[in-house]
PDB file of C-alpha atoms in Angstrom:
ATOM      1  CA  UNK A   1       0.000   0.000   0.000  1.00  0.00           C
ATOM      2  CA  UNK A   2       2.969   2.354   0.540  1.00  0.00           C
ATOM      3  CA  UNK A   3       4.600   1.774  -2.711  1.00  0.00           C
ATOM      4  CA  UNK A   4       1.500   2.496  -4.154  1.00  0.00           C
ATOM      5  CA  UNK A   5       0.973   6.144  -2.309  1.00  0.00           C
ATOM      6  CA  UNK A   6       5.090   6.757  -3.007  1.00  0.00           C
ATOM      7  CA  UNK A   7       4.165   5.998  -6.984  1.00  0.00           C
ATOM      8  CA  UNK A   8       0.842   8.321  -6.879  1.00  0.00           C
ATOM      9  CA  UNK A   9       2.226  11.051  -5.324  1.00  0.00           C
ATOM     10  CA  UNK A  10       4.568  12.539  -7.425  1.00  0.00           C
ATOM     11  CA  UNK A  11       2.638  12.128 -10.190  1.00  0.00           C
ATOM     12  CA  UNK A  12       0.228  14.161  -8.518  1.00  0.00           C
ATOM     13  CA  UNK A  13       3.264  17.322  -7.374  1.00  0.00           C
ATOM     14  CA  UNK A  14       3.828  17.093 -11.422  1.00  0.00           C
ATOM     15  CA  UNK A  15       0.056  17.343 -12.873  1.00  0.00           C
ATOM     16  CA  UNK A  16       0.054  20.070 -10.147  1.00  0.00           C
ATOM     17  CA  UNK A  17       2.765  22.211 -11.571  1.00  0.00           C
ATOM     18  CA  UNK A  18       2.417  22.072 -15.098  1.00  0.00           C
ATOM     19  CA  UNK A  19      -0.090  24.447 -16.698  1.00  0.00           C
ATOM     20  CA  UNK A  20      -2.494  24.013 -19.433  1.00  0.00           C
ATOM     21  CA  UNK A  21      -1.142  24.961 -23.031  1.00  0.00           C
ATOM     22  CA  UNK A  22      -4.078  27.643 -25.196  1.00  0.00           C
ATOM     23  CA  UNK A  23      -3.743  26.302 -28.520  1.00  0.00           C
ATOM     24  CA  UNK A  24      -3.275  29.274 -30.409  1.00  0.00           C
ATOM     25  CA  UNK A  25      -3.635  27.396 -34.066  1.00  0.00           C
ATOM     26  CA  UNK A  26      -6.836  28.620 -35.309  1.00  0.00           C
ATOM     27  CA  UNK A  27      -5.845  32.286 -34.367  1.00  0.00           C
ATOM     28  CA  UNK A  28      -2.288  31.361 -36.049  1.00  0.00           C
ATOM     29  CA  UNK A  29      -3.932  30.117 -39.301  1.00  0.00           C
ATOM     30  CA  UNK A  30      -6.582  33.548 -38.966  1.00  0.00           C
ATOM     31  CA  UNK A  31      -3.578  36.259 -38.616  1.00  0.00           C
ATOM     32  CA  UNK A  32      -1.630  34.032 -41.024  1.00  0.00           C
ATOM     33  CA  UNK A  33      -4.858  34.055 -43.680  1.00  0.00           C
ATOM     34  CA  UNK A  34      -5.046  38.089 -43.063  1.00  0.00           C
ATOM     35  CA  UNK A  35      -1.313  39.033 -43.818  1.00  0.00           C
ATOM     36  CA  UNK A  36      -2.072  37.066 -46.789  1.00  0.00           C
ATOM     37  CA  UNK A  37      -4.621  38.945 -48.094  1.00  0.00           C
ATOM     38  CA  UNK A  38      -3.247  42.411 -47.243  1.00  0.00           C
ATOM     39  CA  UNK A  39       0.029  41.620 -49.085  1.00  0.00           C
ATOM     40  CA  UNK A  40      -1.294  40.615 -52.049  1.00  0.00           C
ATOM     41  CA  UNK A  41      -1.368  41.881 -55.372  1.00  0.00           C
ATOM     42  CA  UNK A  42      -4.042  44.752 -55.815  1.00  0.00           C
ATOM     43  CA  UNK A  43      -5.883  44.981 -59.078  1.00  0.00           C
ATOM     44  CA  UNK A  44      -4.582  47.310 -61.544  1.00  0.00           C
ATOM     45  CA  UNK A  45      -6.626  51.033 -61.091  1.00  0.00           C
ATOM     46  CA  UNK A  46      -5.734  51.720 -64.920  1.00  0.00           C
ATOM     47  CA  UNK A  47      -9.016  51.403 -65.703  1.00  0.00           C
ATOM     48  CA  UNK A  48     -10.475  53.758 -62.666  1.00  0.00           C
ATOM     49  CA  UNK A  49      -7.884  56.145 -64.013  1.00  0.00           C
ATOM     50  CA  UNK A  50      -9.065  56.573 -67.121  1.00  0.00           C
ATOM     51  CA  UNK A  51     -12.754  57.481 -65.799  1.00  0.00           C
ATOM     52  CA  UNK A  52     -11.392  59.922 -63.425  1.00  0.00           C
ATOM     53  CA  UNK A  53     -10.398  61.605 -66.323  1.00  0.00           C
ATOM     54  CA  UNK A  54     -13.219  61.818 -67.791  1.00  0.00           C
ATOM     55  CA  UNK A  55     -16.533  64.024 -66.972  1.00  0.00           C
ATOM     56  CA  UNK A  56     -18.886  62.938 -64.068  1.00  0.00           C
ATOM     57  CA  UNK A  57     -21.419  63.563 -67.074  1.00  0.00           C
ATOM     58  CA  UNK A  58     -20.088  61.369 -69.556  1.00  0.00           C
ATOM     59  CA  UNK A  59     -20.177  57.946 -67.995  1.00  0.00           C
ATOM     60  CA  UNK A  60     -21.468  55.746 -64.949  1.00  0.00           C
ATOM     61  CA  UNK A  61     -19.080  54.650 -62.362  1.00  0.00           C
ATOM     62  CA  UNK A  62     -17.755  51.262 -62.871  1.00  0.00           C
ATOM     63  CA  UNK A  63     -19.034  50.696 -58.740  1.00  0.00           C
ATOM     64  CA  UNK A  64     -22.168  51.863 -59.128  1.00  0.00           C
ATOM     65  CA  UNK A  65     -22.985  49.491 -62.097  1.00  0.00           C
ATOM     66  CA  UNK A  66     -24.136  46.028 -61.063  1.00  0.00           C
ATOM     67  CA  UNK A  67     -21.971  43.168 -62.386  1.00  0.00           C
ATOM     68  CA  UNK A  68     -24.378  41.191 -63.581  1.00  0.00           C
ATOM     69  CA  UNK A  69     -27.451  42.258 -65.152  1.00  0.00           C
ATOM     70  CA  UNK A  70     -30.631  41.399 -63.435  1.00  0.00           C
ATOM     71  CA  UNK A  71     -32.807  41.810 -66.695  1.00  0.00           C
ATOM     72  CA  UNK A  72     -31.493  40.621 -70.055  1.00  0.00           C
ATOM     73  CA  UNK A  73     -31.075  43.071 -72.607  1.00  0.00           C
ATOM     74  CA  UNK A  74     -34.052  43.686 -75.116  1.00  0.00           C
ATOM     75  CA  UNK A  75     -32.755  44.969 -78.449  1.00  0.00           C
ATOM     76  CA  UNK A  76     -36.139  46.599 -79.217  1.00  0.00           C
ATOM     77  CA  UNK A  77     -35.867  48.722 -76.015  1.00  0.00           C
ATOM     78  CA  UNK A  78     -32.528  49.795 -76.936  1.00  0.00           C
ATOM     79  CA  UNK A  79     -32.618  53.610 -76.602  1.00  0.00           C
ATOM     80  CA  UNK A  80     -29.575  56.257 -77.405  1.00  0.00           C
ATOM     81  CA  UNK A  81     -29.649  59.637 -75.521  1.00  0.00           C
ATOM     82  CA  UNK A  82     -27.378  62.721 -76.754  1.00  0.00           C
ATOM     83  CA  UNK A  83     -23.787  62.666 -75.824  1.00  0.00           C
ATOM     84  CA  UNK A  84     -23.025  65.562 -78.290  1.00  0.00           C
ATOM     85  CA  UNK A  85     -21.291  68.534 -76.108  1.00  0.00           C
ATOM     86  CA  UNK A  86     -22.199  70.935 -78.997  1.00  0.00           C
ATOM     87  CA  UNK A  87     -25.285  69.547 -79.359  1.00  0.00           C
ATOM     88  CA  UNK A  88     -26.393  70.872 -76.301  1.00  0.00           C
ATOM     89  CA  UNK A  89     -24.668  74.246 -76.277  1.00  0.00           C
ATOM     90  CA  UNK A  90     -26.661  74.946 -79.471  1.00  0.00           C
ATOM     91  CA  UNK A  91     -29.334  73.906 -77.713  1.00  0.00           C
ATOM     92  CA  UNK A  92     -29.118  76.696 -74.514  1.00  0.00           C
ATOM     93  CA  UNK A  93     -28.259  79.390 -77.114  1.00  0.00           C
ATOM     94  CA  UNK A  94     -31.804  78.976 -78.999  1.00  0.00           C
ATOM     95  CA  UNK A  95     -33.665  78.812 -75.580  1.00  0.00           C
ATOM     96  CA  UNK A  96     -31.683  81.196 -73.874  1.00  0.00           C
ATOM     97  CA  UNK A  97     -30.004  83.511 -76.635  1.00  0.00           C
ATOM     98  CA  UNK A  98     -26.635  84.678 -77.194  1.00  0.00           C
ATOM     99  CA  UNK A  99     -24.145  83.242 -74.608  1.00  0.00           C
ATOM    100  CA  UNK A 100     -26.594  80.830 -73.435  1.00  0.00           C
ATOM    101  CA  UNK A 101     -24.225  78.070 -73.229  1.00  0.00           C
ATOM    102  CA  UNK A 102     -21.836  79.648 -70.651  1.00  0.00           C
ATOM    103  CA  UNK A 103     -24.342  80.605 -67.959  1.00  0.00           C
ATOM    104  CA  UNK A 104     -24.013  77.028 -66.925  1.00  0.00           C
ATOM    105  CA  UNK A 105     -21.456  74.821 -65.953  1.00  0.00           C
ATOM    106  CA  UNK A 106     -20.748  71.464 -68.192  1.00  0.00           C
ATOM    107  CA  UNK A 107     -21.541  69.576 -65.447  1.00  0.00           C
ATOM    108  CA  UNK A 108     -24.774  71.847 -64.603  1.00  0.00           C
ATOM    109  CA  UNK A 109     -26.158  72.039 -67.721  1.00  0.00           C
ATOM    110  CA  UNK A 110     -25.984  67.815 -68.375  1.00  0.00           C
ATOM    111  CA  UNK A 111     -27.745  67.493 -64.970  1.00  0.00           C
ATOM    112  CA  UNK A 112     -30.765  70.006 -65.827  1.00  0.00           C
ATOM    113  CA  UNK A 113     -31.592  68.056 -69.083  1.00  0.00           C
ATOM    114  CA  UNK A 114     -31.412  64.613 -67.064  1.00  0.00           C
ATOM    115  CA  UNK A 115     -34.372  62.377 -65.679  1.00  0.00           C
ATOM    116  CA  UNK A 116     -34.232  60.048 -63.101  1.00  0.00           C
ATOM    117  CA  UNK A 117     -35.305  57.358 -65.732  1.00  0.00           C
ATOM    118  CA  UNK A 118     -31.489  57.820 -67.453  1.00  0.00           C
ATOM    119  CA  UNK A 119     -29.151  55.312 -66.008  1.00  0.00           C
ATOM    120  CA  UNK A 120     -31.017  54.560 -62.948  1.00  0.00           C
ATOM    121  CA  UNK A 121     -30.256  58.255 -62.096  1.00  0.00           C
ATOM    122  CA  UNK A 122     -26.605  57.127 -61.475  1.00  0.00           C
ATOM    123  CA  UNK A 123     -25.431  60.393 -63.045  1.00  0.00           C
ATOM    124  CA  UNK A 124     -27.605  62.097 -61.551  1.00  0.00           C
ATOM    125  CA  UNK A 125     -30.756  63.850 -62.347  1.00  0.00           C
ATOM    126  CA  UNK A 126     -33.269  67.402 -62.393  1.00  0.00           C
ATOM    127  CA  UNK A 127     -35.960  66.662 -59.796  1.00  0.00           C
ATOM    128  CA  UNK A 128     -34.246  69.196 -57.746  1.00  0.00           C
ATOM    129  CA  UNK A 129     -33.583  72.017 -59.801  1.00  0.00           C
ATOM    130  CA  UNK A 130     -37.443  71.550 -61.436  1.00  0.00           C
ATOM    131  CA  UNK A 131     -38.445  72.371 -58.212  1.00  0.00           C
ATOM    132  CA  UNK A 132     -36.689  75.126 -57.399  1.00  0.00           C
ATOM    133  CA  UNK A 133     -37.160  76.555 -61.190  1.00  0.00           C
ATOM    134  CA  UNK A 134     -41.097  75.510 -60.908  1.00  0.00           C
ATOM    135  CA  UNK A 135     -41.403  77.770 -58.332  1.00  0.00           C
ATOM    136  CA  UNK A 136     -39.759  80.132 -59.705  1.00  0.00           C
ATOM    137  CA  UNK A 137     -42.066  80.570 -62.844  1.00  0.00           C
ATOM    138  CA  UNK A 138     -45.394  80.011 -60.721  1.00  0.00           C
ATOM    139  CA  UNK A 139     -44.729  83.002 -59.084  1.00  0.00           C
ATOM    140  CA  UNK A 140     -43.708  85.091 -61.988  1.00  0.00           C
ATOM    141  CA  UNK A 141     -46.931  84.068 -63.681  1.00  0.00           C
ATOM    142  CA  UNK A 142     -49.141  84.925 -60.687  1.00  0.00           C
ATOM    143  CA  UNK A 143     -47.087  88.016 -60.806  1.00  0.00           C
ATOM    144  CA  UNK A 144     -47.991  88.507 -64.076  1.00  0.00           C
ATOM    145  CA  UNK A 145     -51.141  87.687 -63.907  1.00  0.00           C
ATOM    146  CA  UNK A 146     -52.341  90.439 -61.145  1.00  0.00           C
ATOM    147  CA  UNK A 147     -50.950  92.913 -62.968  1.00  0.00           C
ATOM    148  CA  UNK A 148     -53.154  92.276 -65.771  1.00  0.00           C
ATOM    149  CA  UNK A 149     -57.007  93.301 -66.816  1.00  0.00           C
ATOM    150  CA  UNK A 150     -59.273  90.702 -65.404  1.00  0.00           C
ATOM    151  CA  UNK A 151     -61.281  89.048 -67.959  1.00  0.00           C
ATOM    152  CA  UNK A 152     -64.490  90.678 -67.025  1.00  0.00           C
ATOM    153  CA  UNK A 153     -64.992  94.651 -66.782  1.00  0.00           C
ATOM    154  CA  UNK A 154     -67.966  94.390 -64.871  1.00  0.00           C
ATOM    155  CA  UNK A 155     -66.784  92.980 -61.978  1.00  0.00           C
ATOM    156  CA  UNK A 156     -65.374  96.219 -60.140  1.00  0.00           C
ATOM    157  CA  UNK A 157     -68.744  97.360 -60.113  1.00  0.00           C
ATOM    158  CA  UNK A 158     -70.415  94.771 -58.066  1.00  0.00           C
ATOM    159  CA  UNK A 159     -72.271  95.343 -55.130  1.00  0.00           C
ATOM    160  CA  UNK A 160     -72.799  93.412 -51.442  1.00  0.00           C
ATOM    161  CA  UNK A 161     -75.834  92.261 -50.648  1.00  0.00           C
ATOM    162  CA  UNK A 162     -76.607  95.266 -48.224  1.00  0.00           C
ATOM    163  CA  UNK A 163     -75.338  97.929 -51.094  1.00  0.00           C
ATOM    164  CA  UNK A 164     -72.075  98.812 -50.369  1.00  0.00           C
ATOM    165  CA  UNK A 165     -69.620  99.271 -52.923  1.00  0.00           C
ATOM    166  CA  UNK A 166     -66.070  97.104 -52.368  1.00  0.00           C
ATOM    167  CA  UNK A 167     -62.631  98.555 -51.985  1.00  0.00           C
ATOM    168  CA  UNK A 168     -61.116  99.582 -54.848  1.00  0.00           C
ATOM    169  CA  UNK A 169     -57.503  99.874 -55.601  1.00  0.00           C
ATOM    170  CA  UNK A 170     -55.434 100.154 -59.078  1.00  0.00           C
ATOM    171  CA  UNK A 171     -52.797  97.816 -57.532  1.00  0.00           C
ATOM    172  CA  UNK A 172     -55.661  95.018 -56.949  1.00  0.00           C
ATOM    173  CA  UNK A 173     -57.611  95.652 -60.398  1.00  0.00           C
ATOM    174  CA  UNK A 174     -55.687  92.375 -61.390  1.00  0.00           C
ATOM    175  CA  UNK A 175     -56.739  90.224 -58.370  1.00  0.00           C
ATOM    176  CA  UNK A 176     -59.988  88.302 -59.461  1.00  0.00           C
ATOM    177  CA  UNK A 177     -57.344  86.835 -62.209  1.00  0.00           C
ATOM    178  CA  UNK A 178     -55.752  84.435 -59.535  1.00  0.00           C
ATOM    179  CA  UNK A 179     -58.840  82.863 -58.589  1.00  0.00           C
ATOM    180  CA  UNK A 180     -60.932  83.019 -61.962  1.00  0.00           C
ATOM    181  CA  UNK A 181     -57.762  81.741 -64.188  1.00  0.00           C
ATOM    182  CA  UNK A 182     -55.839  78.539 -62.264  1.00  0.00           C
ATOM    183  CA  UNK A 183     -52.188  78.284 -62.645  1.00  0.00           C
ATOM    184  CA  UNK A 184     -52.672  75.062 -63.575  1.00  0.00           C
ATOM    185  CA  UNK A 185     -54.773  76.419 -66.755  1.00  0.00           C
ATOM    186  CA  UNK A 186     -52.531  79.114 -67.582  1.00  0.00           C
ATOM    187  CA  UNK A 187     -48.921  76.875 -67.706  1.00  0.00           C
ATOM    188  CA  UNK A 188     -49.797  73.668 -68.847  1.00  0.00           C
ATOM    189  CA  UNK A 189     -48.328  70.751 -69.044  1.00  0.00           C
ATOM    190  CA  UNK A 190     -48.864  70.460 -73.263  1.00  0.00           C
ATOM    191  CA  UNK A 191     -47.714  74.767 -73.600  1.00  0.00           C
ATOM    192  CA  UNK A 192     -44.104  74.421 -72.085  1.00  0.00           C
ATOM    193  CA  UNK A 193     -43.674  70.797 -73.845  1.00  0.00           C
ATOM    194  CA  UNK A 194     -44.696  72.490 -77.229  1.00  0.00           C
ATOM    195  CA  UNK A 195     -42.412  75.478 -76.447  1.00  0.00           C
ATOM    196  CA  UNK A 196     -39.691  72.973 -75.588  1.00  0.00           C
ATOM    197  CA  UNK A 197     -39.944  71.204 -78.868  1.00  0.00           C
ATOM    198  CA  UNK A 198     -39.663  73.775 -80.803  1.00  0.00           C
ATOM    199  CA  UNK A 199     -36.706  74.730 -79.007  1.00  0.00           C
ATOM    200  CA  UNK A 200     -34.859  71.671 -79.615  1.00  0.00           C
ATOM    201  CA  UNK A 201     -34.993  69.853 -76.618  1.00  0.00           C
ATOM    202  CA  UNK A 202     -36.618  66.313 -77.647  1.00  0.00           C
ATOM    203  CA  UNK A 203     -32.716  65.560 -79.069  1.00  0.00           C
ATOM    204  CA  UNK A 204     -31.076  66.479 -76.260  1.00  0.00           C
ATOM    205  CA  UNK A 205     -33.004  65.280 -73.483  1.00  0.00           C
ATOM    206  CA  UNK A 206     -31.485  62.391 -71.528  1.00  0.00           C
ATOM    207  CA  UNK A 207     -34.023  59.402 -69.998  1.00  0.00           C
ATOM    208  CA  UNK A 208     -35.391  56.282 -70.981  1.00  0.00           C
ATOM    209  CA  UNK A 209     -38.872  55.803 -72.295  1.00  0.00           C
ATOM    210  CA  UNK A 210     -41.082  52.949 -71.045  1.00  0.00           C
ATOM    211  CA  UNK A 211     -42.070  52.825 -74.679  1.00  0.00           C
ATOM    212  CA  UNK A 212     -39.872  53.741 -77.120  1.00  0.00           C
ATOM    213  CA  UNK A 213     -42.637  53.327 -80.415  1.00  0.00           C
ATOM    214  CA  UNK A 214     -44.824  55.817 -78.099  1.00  0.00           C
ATOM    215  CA  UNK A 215     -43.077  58.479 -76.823  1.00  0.00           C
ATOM    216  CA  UNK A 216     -46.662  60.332 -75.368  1.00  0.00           C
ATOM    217  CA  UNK A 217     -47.316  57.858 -74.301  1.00  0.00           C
ATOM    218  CA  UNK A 218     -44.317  57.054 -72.408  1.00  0.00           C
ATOM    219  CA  UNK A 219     -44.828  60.948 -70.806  1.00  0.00           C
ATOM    220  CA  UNK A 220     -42.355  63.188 -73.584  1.00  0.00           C
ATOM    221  CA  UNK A 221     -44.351  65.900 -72.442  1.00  0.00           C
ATOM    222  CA  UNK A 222     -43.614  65.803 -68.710  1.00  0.00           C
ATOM    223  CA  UNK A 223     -40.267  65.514 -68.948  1.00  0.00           C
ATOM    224  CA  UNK A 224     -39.639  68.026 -71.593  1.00  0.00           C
ATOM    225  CA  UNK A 225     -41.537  70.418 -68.726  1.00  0.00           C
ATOM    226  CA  UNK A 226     -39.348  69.547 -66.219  1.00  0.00           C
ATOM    227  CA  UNK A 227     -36.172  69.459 -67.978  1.00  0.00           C
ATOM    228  CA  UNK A 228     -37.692  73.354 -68.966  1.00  0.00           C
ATOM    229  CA  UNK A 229     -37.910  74.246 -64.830  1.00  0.00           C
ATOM    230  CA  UNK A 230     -35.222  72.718 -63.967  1.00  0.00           C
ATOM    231  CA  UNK A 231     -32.637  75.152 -66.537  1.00  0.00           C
ATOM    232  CA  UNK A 232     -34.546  77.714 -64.992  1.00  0.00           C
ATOM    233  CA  UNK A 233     -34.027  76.719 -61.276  1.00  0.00           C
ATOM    234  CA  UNK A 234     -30.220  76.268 -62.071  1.00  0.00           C
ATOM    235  CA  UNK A 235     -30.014  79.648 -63.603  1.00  0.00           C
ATOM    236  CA  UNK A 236     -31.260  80.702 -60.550  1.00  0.00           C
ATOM    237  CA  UNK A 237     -28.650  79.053 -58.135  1.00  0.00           C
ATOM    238  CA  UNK A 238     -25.959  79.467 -60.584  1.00  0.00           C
ATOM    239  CA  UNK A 239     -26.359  83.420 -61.383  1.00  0.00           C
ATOM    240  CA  UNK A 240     -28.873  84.392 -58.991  1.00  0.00           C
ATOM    241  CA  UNK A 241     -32.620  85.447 -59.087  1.00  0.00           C
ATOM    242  CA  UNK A 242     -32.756  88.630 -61.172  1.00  0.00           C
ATOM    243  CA  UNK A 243     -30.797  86.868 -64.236  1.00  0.00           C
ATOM    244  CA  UNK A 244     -33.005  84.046 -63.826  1.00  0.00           C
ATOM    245  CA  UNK A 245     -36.685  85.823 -63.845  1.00  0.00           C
ATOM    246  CA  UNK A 246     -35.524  88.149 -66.341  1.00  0.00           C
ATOM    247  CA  UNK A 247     -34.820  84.313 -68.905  1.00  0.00           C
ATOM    248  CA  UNK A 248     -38.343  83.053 -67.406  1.00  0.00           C
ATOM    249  CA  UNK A 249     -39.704  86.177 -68.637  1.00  0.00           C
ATOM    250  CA  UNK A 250     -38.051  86.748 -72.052  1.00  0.00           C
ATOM    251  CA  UNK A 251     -38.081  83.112 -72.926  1.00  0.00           C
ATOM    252  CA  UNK A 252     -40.765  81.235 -71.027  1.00  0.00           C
ATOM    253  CA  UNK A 253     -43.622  83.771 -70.068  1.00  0.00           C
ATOM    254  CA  UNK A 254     -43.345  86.054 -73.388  1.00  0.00           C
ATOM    255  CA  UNK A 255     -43.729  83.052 -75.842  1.00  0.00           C
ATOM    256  CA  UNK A 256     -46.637  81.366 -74.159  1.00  0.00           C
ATOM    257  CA  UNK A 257     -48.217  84.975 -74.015  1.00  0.00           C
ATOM    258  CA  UNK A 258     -48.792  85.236 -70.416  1.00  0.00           C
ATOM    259  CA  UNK A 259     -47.037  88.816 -70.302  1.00  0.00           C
TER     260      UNK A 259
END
């Protein structure tokens, strides 16, 4: 029994003093896999650097396009959109005269002549300046239209119900217009499309139709009227108010014959 106690015993003093080992070889092989990766070969960037030289305006990042395509590619949908420069400038010097072409950036006027249907809007498009430039003409045309002659005389001689006569006041002879003719009436959707046309725009405009046999029908008109507010809206930003209402005047208001 002793020799059995004198054999256990220091085998127990050296299980005591020895520690347990942390295997370490799964973190080993994970630091090992990383300094792989981070010292190998990158992929070229010749190809980023060429589209860093060219214009935001002129082509699609290579990360924002997907690398495969979800939809397969219908030949009879196939649509081409102006990528003329000069194109375009003759373009803003028949809507906007002389000079037309450098009230704008490049990269501004592109934008303002851009839907959201063009590329997926990955170069960007006019919803913003159309809203800003929308505004801007609504408010010259109610201008516009209160200082006008209503459309019937004998209104500024009627009467209240107990006989008195209402204020009158040479600055308000034009007020009855804003309630008797709607904005909505007065710039239509079908005027500034047809005043858009004829200015050259339909070649120059940049989105994708639904249809491309049926252009109406596909909405030309709408975004020939917002392409129209939004050159107005970055007129506005880009040279200030005055230049800009003084264009919506010349070129938008005075054709449709609102002023």
């Amino acid at each position: 029994m002793a020799s059995i106690l004198t054999v256990i015993r220091p085998a127990q003093k050296i299980t005591q003093g020895t520690r347990p080992v942390c295997r370490l070889t799964s973190s080993i092989t994970f630091f090992n896999t990383i300094r792989r990766l981070s010292l190998s070969v990158s992929r070229p960037q010749d190809g980023l650097a060429e589209t860093n030289e060219r214009p935001r305006w002129s082509h699609t990042p290579e990360r924002m396009k997907m690398p495969y395509r979800v939809r397969l590619v219908d030949p009879e949908k196939k649509w081409e959109c102006n990528s003329d420069p000069k194109r375009l400038d003759h373009f803003y010097i028949k809507l906007l005269g002389v000079g037309g072409d450098k009230l704008l950036p490049e990269e501004v006027k592109w934008l303002a002549v851009t839907h959201k249907s063009f590329e997926q809007g990955a170069r960007g498009f006019n919803d913003r300046l159309a809203f800003f430039g929308r505004r801007l003409i609504n408010l010259q045309t109610d201008l516009a239209l209160v200082s006008s002659e209503p459309p019937e005389k004998s209104s500024n001689h009627m009467k209240t119900p107990d006989g008195r006569t209402p204020f009158k006041h040479p600055s308000l002879v034009g007020l009855p217009n804003l309630v008797n003719i709607p904005l909505s009436d007065v710039l239509t959707v079908e005027k500034i499309a047809s005043l858009a046309t004829s200015m050259g725009m339909r070649s120059v405009v940049r989105w994708h139709p639904r249809l491309i046999r049926d252009l109406d029908a596909s909405g030309i008109n709408a975004i020939l009227t917002t392409s129209i507010y939004a050159i107005f809206g970055a007129l506005a930003l880009q040279n200030g108010g005055k230049v800009a209402i003084n264009l919506a005047k010349a070129r938008v208001l005075k054709p449709l014959g609102i002023i």
